[in-house]
Coordinates of N, CA and C in Angstrom, one line a residue:
X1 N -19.4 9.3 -10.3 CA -18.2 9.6 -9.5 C -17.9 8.4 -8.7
X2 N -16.9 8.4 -8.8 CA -16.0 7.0 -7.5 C -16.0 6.9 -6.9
X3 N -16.2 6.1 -5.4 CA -15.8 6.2 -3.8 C -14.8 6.1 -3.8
X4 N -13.7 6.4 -2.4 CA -12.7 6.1 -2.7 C -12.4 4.5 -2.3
X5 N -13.2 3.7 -2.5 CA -13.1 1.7 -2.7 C -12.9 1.5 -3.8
X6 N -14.2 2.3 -4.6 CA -13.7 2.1 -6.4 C -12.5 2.4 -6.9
X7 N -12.0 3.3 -6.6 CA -11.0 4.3 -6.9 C -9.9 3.4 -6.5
X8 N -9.4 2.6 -5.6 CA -8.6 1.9 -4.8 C -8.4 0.6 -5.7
X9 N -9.7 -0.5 -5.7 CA -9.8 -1.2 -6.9 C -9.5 -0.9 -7.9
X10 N -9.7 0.3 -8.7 CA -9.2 0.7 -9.9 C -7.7 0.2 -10.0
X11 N -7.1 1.5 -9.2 CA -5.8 1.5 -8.9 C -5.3 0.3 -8.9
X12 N -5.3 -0.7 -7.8 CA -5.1 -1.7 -7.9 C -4.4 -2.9 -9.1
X13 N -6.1 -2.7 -9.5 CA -5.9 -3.6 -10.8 C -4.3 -2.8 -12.0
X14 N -4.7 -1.2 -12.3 CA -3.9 -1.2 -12.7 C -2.6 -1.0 -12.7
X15 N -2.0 -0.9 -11.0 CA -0.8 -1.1 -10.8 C -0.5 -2.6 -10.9
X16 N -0.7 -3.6 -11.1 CA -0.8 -5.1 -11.2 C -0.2 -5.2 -13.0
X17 N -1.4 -4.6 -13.7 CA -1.1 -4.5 -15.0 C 0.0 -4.1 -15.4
X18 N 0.5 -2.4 -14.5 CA 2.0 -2.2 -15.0 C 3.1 -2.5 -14.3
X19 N 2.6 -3.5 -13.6 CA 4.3 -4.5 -13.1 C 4.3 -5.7 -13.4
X20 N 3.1 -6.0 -14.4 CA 3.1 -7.3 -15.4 C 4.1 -6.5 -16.7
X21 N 3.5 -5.8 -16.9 CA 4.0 -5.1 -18.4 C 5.5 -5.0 -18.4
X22 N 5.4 -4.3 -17.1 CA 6.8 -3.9 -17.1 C 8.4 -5.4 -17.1
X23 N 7.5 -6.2 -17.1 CA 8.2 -7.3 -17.2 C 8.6 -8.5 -15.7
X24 N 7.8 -8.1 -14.3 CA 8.3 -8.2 -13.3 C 7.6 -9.6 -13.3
X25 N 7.7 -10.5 -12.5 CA 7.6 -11.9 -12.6 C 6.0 -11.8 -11.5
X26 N 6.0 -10.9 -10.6 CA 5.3 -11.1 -9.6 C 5.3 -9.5 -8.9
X27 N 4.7 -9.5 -8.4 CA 4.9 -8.0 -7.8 C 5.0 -8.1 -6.5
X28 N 5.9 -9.1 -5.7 CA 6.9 -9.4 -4.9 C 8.3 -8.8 -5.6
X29 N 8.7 -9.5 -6.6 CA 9.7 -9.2 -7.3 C 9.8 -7.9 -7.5
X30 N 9.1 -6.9 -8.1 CA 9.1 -5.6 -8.2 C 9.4 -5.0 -7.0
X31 N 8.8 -5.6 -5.8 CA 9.1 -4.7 -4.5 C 10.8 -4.9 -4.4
X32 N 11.0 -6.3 -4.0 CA 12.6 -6.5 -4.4 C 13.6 -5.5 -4.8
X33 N 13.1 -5.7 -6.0 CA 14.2 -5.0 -7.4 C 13.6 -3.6 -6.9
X34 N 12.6 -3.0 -6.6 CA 12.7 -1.2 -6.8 C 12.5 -0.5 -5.8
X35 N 11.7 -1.4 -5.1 CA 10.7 -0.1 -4.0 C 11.1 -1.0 -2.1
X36 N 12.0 -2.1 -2.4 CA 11.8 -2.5 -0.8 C 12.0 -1.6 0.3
X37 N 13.0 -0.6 -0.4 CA 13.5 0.5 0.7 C 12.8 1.2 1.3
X38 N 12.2 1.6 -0.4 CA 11.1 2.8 0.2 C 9.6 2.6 0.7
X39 N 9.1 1.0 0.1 CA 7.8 1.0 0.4 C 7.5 -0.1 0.5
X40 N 6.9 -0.4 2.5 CA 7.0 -1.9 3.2 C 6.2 -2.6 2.3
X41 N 6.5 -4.0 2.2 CA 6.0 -4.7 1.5 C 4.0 -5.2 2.1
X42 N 4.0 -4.8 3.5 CA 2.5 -4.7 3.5 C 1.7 -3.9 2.9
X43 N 2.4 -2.5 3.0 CA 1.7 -1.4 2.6 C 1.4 -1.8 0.9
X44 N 2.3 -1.9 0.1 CA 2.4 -2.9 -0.9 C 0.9 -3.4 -1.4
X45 N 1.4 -4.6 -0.6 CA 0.4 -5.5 -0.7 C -1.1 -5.2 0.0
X46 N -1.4 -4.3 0.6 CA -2.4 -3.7 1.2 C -3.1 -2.4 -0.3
X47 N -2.0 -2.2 -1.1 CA -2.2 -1.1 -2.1 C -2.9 -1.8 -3.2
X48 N -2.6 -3.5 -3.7 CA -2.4 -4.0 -4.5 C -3.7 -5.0 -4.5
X49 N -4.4 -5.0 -3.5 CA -5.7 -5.6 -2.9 C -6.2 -4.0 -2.7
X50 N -6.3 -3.2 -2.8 CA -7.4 -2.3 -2.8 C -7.9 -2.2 -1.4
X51 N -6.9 -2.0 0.0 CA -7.5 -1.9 1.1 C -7.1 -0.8 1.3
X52 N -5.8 0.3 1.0 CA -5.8 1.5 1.9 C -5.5 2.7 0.3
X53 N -5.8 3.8 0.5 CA -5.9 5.0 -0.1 C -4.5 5.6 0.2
X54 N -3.5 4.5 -1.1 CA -2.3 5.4 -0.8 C -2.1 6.7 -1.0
X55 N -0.8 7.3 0.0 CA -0.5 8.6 0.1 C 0.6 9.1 -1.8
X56 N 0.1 10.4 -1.9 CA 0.6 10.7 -2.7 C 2.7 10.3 -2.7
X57 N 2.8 10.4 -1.8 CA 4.5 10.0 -1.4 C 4.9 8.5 -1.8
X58 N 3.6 7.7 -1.6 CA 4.0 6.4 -2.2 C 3.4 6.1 -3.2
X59 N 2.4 7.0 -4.2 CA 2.3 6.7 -5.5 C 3.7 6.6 -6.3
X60 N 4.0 8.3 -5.8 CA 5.3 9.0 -6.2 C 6.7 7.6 -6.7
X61 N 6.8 7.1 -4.9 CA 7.9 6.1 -5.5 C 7.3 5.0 -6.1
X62 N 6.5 4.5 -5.7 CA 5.9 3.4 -6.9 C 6.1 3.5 -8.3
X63 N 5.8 4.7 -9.1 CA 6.0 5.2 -10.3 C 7.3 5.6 -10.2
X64 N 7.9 6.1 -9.6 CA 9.3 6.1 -9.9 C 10.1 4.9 -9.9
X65 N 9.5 3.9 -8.9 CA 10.0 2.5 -9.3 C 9.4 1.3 -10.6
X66 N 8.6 2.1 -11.0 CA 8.4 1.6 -12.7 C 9.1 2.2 -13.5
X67 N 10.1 3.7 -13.5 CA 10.6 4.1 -14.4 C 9.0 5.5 -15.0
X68 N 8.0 5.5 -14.3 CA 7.2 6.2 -14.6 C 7.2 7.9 -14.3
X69 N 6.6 8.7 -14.8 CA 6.1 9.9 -13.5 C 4.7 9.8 -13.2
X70 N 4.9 10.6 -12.7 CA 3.6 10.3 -11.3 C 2.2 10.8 -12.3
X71 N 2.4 11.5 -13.2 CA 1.2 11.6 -14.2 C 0.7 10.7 -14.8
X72 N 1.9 10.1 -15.6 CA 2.0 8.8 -16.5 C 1.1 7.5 -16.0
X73 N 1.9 7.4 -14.3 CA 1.0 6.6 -13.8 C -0.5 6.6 -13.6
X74 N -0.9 7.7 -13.2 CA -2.2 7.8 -12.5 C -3.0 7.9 -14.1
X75 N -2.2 8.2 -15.7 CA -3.3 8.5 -16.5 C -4.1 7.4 -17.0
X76 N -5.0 7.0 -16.3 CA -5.8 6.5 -16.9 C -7.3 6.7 -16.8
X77 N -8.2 6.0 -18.0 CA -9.6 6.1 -18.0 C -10.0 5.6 -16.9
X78 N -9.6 4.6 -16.5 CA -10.4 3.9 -15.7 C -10.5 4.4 -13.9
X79 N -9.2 5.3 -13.9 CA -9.1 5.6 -12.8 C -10.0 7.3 -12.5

C-alpha cells in the first residue's frame, strides 16, 4: 500500500507524462492554455513536484483541462 508521498510522486510523474503527450510544450504552457483560471499556478506546480495531496475539485479540472474524465485520468497502474 502507498503513503500518501508515494501516491503524490506517482501522480506527479504521471500528470507530467500526460501534458507531454498531450502535446503541451511545458506544463507552464498547459496552465496558460487550460487551467489558469481555475487552478493557481503554485498549487500547480506544488501538484507537479509531489508536495500537496490534491483535492478531488482540482484533479477534476486538471483532467478536464486535458480533455480527460476524472476516471481516465487517475486510471493507472502505477497510481
Amino acid at each position: 500500500k502507498r503513503t500518501n508521498e508515494q501516491w503524490q510522486k506517482a501522480f506527479a510523474k504521471r500528470l507530467k507524462a500526460i501534458i507531454e503527450e498531450k502535446g503541451y510544450t511545458s506544463a507552464y504552457e498547459f496552465w496558460l492554455q487550460e487551467c489558469g483560471e481555475d487552478v493557481s499556478r503554485s498549487n500547480l506546480d506544488n501538484i507537479l513536484n509531489g508536495r500537496v495531496d490534491p483535492k478531488i475539485s482540482t484533479l477534476r479540472k486538471l483532467a478536464n483541462g486535458l480533455g480527460m474524465t476524472l476516471q481516465d485520468f487517475l486510471d493507472s497502474p502505477d497510481l
